[in-house]
XYZ file of C-alpha atoms in Angstrom:
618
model
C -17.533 0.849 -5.013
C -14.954 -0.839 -3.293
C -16.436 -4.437 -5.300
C -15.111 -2.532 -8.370
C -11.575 -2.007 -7.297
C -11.279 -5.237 -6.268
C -13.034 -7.217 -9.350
C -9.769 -4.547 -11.520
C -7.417 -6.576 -9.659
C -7.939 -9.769 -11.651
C -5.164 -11.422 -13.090
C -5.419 -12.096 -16.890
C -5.459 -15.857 -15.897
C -8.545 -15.451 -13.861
C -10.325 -13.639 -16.698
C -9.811 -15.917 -19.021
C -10.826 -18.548 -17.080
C -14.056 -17.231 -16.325
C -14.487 -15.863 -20.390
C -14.465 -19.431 -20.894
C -16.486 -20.610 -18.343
C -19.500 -18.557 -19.618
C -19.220 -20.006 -22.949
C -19.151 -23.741 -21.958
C -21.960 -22.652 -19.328
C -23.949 -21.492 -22.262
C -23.561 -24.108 -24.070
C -25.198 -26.147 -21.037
C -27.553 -24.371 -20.441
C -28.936 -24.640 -23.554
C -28.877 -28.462 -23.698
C -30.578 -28.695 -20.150
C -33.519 -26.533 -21.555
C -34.552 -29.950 -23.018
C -35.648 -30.567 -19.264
C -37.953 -27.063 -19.274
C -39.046 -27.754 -22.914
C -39.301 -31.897 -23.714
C -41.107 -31.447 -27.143
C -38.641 -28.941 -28.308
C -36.469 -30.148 -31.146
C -33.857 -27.728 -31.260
C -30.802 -27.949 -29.505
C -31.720 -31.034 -28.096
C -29.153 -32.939 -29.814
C -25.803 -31.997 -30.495
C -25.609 -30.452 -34.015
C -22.635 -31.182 -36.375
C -22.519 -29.068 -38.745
C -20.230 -31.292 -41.525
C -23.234 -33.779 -40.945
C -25.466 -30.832 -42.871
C -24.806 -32.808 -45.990
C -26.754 -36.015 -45.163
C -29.847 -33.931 -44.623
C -29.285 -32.612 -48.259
C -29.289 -36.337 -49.483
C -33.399 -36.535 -47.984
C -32.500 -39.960 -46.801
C -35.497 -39.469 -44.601
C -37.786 -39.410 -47.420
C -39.190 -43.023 -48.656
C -40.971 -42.129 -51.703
C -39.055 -40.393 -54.637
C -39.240 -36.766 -54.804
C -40.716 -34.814 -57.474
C -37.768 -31.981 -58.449
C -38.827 -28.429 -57.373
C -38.253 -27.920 -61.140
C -40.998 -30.033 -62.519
C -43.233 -28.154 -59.862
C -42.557 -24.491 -60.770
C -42.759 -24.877 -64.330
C -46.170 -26.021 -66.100
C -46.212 -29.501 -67.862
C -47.877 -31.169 -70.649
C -48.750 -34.125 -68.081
C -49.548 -34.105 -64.686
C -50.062 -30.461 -64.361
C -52.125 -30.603 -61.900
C -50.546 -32.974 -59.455
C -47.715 -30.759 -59.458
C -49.638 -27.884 -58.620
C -51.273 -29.018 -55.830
C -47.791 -30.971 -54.625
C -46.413 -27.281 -55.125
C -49.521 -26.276 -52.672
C -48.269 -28.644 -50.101
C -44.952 -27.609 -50.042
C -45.764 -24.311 -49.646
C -48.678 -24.865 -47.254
C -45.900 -27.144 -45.276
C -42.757 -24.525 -45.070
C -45.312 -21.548 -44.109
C -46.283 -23.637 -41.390
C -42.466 -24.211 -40.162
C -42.161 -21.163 -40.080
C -45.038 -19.466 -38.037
C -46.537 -18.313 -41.274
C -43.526 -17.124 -43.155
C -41.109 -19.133 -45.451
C -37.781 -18.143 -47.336
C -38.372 -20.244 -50.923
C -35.517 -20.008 -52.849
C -36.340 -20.227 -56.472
C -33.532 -21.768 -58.682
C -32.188 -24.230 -56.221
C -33.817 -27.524 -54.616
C -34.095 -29.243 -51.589
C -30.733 -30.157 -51.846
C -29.124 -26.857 -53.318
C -28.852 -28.256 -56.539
C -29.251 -25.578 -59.103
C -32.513 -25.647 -61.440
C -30.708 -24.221 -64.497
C -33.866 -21.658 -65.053
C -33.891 -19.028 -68.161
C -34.366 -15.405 -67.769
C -38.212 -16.571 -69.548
C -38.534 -19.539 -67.510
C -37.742 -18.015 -63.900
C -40.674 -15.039 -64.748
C -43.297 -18.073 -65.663
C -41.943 -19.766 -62.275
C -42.150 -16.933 -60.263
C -46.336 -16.145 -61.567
C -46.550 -19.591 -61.148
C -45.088 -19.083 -56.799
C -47.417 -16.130 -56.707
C -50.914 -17.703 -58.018
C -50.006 -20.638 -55.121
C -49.144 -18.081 -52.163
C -52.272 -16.304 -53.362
C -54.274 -19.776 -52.604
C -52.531 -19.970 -49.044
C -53.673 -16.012 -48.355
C -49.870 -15.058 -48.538
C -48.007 -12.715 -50.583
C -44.733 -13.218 -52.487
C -41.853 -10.409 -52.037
C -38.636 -11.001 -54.025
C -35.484 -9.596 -51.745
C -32.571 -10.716 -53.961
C -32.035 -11.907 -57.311
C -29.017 -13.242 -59.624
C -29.035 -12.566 -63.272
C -32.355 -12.025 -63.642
C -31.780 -8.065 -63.497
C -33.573 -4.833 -62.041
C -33.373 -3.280 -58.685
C -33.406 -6.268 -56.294
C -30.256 -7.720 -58.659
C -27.195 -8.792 -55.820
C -24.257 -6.447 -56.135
C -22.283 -9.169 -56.490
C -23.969 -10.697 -60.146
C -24.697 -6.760 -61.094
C -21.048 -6.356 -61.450
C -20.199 -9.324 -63.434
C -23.050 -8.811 -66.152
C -20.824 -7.494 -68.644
C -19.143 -11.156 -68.718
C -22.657 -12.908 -69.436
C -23.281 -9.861 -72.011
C -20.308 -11.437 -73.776
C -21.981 -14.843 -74.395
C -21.470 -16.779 -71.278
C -25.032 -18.332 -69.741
C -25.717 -17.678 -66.258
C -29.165 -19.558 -64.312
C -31.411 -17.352 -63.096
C -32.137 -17.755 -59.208
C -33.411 -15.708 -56.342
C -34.846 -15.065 -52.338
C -38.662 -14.862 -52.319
C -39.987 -14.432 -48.886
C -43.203 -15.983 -48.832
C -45.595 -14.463 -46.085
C -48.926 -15.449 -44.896
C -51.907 -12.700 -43.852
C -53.068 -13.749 -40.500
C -56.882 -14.831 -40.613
C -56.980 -13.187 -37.545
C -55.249 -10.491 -35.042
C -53.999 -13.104 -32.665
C -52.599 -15.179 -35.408
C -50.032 -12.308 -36.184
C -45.959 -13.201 -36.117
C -44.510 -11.819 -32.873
C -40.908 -11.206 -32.149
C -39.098 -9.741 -29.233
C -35.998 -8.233 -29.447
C -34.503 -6.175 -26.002
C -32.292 -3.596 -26.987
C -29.363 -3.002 -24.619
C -26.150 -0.495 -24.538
C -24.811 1.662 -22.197
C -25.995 5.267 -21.677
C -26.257 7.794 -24.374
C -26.007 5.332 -26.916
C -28.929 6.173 -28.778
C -31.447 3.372 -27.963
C -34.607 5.440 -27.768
C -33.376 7.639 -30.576
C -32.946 4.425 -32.835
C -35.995 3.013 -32.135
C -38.441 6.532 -32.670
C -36.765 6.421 -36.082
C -37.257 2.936 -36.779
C -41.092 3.372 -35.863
C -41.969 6.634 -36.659
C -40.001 6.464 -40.036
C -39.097 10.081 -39.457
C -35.362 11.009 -39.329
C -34.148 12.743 -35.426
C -32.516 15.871 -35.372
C -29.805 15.497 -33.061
C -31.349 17.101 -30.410
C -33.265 14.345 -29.142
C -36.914 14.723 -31.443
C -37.250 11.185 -32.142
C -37.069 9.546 -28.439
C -39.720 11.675 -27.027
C -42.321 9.317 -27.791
C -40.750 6.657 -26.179
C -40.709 7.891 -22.933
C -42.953 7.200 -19.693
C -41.990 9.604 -17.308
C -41.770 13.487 -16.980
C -38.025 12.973 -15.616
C -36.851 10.829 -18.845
C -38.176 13.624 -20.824
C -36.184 16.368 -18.927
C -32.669 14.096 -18.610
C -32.983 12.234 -21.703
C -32.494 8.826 -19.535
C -34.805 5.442 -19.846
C -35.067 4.637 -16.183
C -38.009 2.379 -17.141
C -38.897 -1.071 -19.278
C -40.042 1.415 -22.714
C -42.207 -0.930 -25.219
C -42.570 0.227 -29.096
C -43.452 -2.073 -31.661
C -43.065 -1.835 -35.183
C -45.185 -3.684 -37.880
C -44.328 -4.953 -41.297
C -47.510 -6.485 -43.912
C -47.264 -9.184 -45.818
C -44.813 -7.634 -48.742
C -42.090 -6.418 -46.331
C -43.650 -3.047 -46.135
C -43.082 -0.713 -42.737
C -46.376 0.251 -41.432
C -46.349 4.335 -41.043
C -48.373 6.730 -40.830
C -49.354 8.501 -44.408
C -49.235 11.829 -42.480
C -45.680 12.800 -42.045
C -44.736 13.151 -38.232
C -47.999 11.408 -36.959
C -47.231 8.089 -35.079
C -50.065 5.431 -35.611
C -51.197 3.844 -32.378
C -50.539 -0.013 -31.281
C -53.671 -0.624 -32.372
C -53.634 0.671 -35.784
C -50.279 -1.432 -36.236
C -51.529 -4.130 -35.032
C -54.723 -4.293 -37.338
C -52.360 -3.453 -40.198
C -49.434 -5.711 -40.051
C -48.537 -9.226 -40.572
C -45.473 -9.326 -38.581
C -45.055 -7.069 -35.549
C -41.502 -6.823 -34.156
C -41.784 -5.441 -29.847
C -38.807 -3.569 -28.961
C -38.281 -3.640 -24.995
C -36.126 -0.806 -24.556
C -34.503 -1.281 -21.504
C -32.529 1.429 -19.411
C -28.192 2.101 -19.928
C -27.456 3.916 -17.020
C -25.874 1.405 -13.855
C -28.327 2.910 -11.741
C -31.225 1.308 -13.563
C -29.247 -2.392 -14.006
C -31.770 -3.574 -11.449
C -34.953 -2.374 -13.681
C -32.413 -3.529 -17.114
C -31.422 -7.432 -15.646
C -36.029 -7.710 -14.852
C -36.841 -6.115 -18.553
C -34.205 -8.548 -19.931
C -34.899 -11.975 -18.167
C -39.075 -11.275 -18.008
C -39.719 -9.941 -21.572
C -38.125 -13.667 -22.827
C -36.542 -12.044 -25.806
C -35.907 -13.859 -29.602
C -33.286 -12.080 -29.955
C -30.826 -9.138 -28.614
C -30.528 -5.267 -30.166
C -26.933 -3.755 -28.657
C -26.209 -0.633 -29.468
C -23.242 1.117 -29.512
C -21.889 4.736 -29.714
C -19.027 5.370 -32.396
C -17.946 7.884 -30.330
C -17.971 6.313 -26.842
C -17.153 2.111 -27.839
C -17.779 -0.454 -25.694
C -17.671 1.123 -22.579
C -19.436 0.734 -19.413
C -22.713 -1.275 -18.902
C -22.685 -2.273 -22.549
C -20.030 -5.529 -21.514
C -22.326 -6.065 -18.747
C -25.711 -6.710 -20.780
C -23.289 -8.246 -23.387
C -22.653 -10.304 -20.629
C -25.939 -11.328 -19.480
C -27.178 -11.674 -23.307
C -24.286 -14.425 -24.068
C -25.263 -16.434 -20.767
C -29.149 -16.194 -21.871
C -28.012 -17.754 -25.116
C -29.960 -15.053 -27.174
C -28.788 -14.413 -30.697
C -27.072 -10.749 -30.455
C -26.710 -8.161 -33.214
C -24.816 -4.937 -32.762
C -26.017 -1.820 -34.196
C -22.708 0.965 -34.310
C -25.055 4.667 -34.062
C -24.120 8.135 -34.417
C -21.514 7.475 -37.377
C -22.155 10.874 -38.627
C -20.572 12.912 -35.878
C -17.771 10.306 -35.202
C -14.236 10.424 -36.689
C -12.735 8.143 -38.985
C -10.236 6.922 -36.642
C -12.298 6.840 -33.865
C -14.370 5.019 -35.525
C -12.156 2.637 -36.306
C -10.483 1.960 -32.818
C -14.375 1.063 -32.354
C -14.837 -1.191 -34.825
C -11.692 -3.108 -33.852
C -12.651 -3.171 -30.269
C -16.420 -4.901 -30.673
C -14.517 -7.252 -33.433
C -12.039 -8.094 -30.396
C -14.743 -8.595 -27.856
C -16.998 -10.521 -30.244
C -14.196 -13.149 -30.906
C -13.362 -13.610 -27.085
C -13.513 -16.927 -25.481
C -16.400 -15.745 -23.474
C -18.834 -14.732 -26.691
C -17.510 -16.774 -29.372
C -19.319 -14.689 -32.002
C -18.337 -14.405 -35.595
C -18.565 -10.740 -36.625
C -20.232 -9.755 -40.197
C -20.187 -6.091 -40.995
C -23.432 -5.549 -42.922
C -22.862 -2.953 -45.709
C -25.022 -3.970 -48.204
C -28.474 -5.326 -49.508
C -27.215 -8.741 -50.699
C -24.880 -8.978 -47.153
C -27.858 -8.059 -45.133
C -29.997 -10.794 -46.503
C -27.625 -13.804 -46.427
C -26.926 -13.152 -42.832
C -30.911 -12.510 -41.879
C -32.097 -15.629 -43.436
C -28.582 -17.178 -41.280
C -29.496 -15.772 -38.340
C -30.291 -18.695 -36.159
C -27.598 -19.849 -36.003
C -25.959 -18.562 -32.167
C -22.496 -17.840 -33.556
C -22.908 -15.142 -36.277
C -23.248 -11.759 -35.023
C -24.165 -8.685 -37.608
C -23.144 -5.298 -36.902
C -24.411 -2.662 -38.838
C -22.961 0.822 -39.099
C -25.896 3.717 -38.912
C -26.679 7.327 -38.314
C -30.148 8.440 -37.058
C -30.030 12.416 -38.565
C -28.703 11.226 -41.710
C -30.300 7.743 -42.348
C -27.411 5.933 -43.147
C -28.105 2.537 -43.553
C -31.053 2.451 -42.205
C -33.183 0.688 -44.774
C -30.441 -2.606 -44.368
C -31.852 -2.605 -40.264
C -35.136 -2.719 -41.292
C -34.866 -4.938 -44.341
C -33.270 -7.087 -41.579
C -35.869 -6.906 -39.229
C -38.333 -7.669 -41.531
C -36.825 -10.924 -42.598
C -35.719 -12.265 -39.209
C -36.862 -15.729 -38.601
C -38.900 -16.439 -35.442
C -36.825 -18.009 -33.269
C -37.788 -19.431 -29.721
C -39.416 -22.881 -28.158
C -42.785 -22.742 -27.078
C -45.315 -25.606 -26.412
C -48.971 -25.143 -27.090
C -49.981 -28.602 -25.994
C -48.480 -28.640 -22.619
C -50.151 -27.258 -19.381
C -51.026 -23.124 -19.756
C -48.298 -21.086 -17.318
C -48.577 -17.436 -17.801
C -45.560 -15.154 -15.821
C -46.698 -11.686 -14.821
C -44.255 -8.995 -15.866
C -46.731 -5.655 -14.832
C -49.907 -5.042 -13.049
C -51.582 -2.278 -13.761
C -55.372 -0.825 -12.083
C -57.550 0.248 -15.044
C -60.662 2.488 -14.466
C -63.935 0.367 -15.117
C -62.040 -2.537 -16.640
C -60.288 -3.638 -12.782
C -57.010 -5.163 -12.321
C -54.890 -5.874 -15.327
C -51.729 -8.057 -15.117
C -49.584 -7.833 -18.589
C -46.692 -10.685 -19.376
C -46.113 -13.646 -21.408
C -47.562 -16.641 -22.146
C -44.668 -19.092 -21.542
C -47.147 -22.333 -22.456
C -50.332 -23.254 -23.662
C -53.447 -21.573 -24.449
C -55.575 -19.774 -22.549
C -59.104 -18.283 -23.768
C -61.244 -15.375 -22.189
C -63.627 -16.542 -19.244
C -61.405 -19.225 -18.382
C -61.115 -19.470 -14.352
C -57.423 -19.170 -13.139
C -55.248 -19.334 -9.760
C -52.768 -16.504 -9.416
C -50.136 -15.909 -6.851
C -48.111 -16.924 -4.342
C -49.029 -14.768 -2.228
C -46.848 -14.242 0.781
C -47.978 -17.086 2.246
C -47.378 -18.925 -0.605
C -51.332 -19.593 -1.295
C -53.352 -18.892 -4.850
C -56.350 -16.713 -5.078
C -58.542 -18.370 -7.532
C -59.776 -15.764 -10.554
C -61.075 -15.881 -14.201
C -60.292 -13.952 -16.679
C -62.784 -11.268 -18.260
C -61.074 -10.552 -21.358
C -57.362 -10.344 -23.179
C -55.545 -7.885 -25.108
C -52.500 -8.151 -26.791
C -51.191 -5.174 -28.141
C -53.771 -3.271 -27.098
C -56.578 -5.233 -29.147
C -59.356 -7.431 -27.754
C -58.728 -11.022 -28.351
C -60.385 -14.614 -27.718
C -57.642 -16.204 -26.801
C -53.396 -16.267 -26.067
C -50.763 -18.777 -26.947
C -47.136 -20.110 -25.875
C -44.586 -17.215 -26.751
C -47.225 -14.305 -26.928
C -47.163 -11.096 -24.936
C -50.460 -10.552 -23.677
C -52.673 -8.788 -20.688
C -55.239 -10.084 -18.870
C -58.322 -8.082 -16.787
C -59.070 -10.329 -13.718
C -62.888 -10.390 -11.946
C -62.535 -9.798 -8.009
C -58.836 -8.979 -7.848
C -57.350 -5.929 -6.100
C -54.508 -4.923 -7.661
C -52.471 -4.744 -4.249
C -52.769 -8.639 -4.260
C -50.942 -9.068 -7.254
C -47.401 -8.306 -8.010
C -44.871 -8.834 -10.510
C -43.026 -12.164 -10.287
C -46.733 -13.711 -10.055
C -47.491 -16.751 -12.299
C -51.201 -17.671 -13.822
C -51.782 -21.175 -14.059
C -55.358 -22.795 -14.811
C -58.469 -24.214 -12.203
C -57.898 -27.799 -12.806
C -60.920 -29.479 -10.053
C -59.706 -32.100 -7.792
C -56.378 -30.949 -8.507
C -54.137 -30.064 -5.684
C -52.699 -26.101 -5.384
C -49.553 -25.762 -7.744
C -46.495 -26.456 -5.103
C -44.189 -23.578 -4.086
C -41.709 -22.923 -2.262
C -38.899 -21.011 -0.568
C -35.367 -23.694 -1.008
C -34.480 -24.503 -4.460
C -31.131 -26.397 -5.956
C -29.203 -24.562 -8.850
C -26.395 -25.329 -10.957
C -24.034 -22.228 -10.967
C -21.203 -20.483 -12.550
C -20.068 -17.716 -10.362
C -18.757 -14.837 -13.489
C -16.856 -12.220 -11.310
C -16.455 -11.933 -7.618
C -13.542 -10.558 -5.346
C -13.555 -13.157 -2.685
C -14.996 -16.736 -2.029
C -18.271 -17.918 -1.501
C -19.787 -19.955 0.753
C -22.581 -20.544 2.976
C -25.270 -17.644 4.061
C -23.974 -15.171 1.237
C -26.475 -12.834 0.095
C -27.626 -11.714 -3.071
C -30.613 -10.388 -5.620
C -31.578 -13.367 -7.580
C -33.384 -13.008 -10.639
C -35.861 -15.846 -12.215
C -37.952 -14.491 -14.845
C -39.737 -11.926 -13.830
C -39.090 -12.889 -9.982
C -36.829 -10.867 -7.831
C -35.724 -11.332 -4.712
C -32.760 -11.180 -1.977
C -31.782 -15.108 -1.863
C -29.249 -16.626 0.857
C -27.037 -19.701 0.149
C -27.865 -22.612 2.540
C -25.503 -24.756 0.845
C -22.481 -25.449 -1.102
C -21.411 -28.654 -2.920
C -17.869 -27.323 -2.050
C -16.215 -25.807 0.955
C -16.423 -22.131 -1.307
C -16.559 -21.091 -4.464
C -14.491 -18.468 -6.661
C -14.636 -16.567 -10.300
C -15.234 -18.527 -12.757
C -16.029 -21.945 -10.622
C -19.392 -24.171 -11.439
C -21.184 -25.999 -8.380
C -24.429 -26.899 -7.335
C -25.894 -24.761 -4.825
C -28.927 -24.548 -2.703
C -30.841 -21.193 -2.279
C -33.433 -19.927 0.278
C -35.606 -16.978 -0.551
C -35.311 -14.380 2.287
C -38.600 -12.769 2.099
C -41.391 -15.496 0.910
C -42.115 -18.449 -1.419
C -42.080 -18.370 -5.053
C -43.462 -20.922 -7.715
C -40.260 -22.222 -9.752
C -39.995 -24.981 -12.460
C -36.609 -26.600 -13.312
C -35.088 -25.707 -16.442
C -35.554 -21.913 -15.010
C -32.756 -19.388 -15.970
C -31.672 -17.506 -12.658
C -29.242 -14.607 -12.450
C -27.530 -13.173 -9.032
C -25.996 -9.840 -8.876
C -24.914 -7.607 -5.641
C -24.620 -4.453 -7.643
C -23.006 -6.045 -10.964
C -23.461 -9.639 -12.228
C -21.681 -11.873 -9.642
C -22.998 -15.218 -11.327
C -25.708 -17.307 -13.608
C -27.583 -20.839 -13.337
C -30.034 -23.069 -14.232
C -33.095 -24.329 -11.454
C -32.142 -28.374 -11.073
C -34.815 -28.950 -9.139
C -37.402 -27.732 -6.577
C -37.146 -27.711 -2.384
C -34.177 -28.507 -0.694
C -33.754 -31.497 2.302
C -31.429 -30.378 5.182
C -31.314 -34.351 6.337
C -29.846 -34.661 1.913
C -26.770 -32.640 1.728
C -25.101 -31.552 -1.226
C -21.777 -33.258 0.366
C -22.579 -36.129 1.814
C -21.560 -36.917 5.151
C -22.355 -33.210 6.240
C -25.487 -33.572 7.910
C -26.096 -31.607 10.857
């Protein structure tokens, strides 16, 4: 590991300079995504955040508003306008939101409060149900203030005796409104990876978190998760684990009514209204390779880490930190084992992911989540890329454990996908299925594709397509029609052999008179080299990483004589092995052992005659 002694010798200077080189790179990244993603609105623009009052105002809006007031609470007149304007509104936010919408009832649109009564908040809230009812969606109240009883904020609960005293308060609270889906392919789907070093109790958390049964220090509750004989006997993920949990439409977990007994996908899947896929990716350095493909080819919403109280941030944990700040994924931390840590220990812990967090290279804003009325602020906050929670649990005693999944459940869906455009499909896993044929698994990245539709997969080696069709789709191990942008899904392919088919494959659809989708092996990338002990120039090696591609990639050229830590240039790349189908817009990641660097595709096939410097034509 002589890479490692060098990368020590670092001077503080050069550290910082490439902490805050991964930020700004970040930051571009995410603007250029506009190129991958032209009808998606976010991040698009630059967002201000002291502009957030203008959007309050509703300039937008040409014809006056009707106050939220005068639609929750019946009228003499024009009762029912305002019910069916309430309709709409609903109808219209559970759309935004994938079939899910936070109302808050008390405030309006432009957080002005509604003054509502202890009497009149219960006839507004009957009123919110009997709408959500119309819409096939179900009404679950997570916090309330001054309205009393067991979803009551802390915060209000305290100060009760005050409006016991005489002094008014106006009734308000968070009602997550949540639709049933009409049908299994309409459910919500998120992906979150889950990342930490070694022994931090990834597989442990997430057996608890499914199975609903506490672990018993001894390693009961990961069991279940594993694929392989070996993970069993070592206690090690050396493979891309999936679990997925499922919530119905009142924020319910879905378990199994016998105690111990873990329902299948499909019973979950038939059950739930939101299903949440945990990737649970491998901690130990050996496995980075098999970690860096689960992380860039499961496209995750959003980014579990886990951490040991005991242990800190030690390890591989910076590393997928790392990678999960330059993939500009949302992170949350969960702190485990908190029952068999010291105080102090715990503490030097604490301080150190708080340090870490704040660096120039994350930027992250730390909230410790220790309660209800905490956890729910920060959930319904959570797209925001800055905030980072970090909750504090135990998997044998079930400390705080209800706050993670409360959390979970209310997570927004977060990601940009495009139905409309062109259907690309990237294959993560190919599996051979006995009477069913060749089955490739992965995710939908646009589109829609339906069963029976005819297909091209590859490149091949050669860099050709083998035209298919597709005999039928799961997704989560059900039979479905058809698959949209952002889904996980797998498809069985007619006349296929599953040696022809690899990971790093994309699906694309039979257009006729169309001409085969264009590959190939030299492609230009913007780059931002993160940690590397010498200079870099021409005909370096390394593993590059798109997606679910992988492959050894050389440098052909340089827009600079060489680059160094923490240095952005354009480079050109040539695979070493064959051609592979690219798009710009593509995240790539090169390691040689640890992360060396990150970039962004610019654009496709490179022209020796067109040097990056000009003038250095050959």
């Amino acid at each position: 590991m002589t890479g490692k002694g060098a990368v020590s010798k670092q001077t503080p200077h050069e550290r910082k300079r490439g902490e805050a080189a991964l930020s700004d790179f970040a930051e571009f990244v995410e603007k250029q995504q506009a190129l991958r993603y032209p009808t998606a609105k976010a991040a698009d623009s630059e967002y201000h955040e002291e502009l957030d009052i203008l959007d309050s105002l509703d300039f937008g809006h040409v014809e006056p508003q009707v106050p939220l007031r005068q639609l929750v609470l019946p009228s003499a007149e024009h009762d029912e306008a305002n019910l069916a304007k309430l309709s709409e509104h609903i109808a219209e936010r559970l759309a935004e939101g994938n079939g899910e919408a936070m109302f808050e009832l008390g405030f309006e649109n432009n957080n002005a409060s509604m003054r509502l009564t202890r009497d009149e908040w219960d006839i507004a809230l009957a009123r919110l149900r009997d709408v959500a009812k119309t819409h096939r969606a179900d009404c679950d109240i997570l916090l309330t203030k001054n309205v009393g009883g067991p979803e009551e904020a802390a915060s209000t609960a305290a100060g009760s005796q005050a409006k016991s005293q005489g002094k008014h308060k106006d009734c308000s609270g968070k009602i997550l409104i949540r639709q049933a889906p009409p049908t299994i392919e309409d459910v919500i789907e998120t992906r979150i990876a889950v990342v930490g070093n070694v022994d931090a109790g990834k597989s442990s958390m997430l057996g608890v978190l499914v199975k609903g049964d506490l672990d018993d220090g001894r390693g009961k509750a990961r069991v279940n998760l594993f694929r392989h004989k070996h993970e069993i006997e070592t206690g090690r993920t050396s493979s891309v684990g999936m679990e997925i949990m499922g919530f119905d439409t009142v924020g319910n977990t879905i378990t199994s009514d016998t105690p111990g007994r873990k329902l299948s996908w499909e019973e979950i899947g038939k059950r739930s209204a939101k299903v949440i896929t945990f990737t649970d990716l491998a901690g130990h350095e050996r496995y980075l390779r098999t970690t860096v493909f689960g992380l860039l080819s499961s496209s995750p919403n959003y980014c579990l880490l886990m951490v040991a109280a005991n242990n800190g941030l030690i390890g591989m944990s910076k590393e997928h930190l790392g990678i999960a700040v330059a993939l500009n994924v949302p992170i949350m931390v969960v702190i485990t084992k908190i029952d068999i840590c010291p105080p102090n220990i715990l503490e030097q812990t604490i301080q150190q992911i708080t340090k870490i967090l704040k660096s120039p290279g994350a930027k992250k804003m730390p909230i410790f989540i220790n309660d209800r009325e905490e956890c729910i602020n920060t959930a319904t906050q959570f797209v925001s890329q800055r905030i980072c929670p970090i909750f504090q649990v135990s998997n044998v005693t079930g400390k705080n454990l209800d706050l993670v999944r409360t959390f979970l459940n209310i997570l927004p869906h977060h990601g940009r996908y495009d139905s409309d455009a062109p259907f690309e499909f990237s294959v993560n896993d190919t599996f051979s299925v006995p009477f069913v044929g060749t089955v490739v698994s992965g995710i939908v990245k646009s589109g829609v594709v339906h069963a029976g539709d005819n297909v091209l997969i590859g490149p091949d080696s050669l860099g050709q397509f083998i035209q298919t069709s597709i005999r039928s789709i799961e997704r989560k191990r059900i039979s479905v029609p058809a698959a949209s942008a952002g889904q996980s899904a797998s498809f069985a392919l007619k006349k296929v052999r599953r040696k022809d088919v690899r990971k790093g494959m994309v699906v694309l659809p039979k257009v006729e008179g169309q001409p085969a989708p264009k590959v190939s092996r030299e492609f230009v990338a913007e780059v931002l080299i993160l940690s590397h002990a010498t200079t870099i120039k021409t005909k370096y090696q390394a593993m590059l990483h798109v997606g679910p591609v992988q492959q050894t990639c050389s440098i052909i050229d340089v827009d600079r004589p060489f680059i160094r830590t923490g240095d952005r240039a354009t480079v050109a790349f040539q695979f070493v092995q064959r051609p592979e189908y690219l798009a710009p817009g593509d995240r790539l990641l090169f390691r040689e052992g640890r992360t060396k660097g990150l970039g962004m595709v610019i654009s496709i096939g490179y022209d020796p005659n067109n040097p990056l410097v000009p003038g250095t034509a050959e």
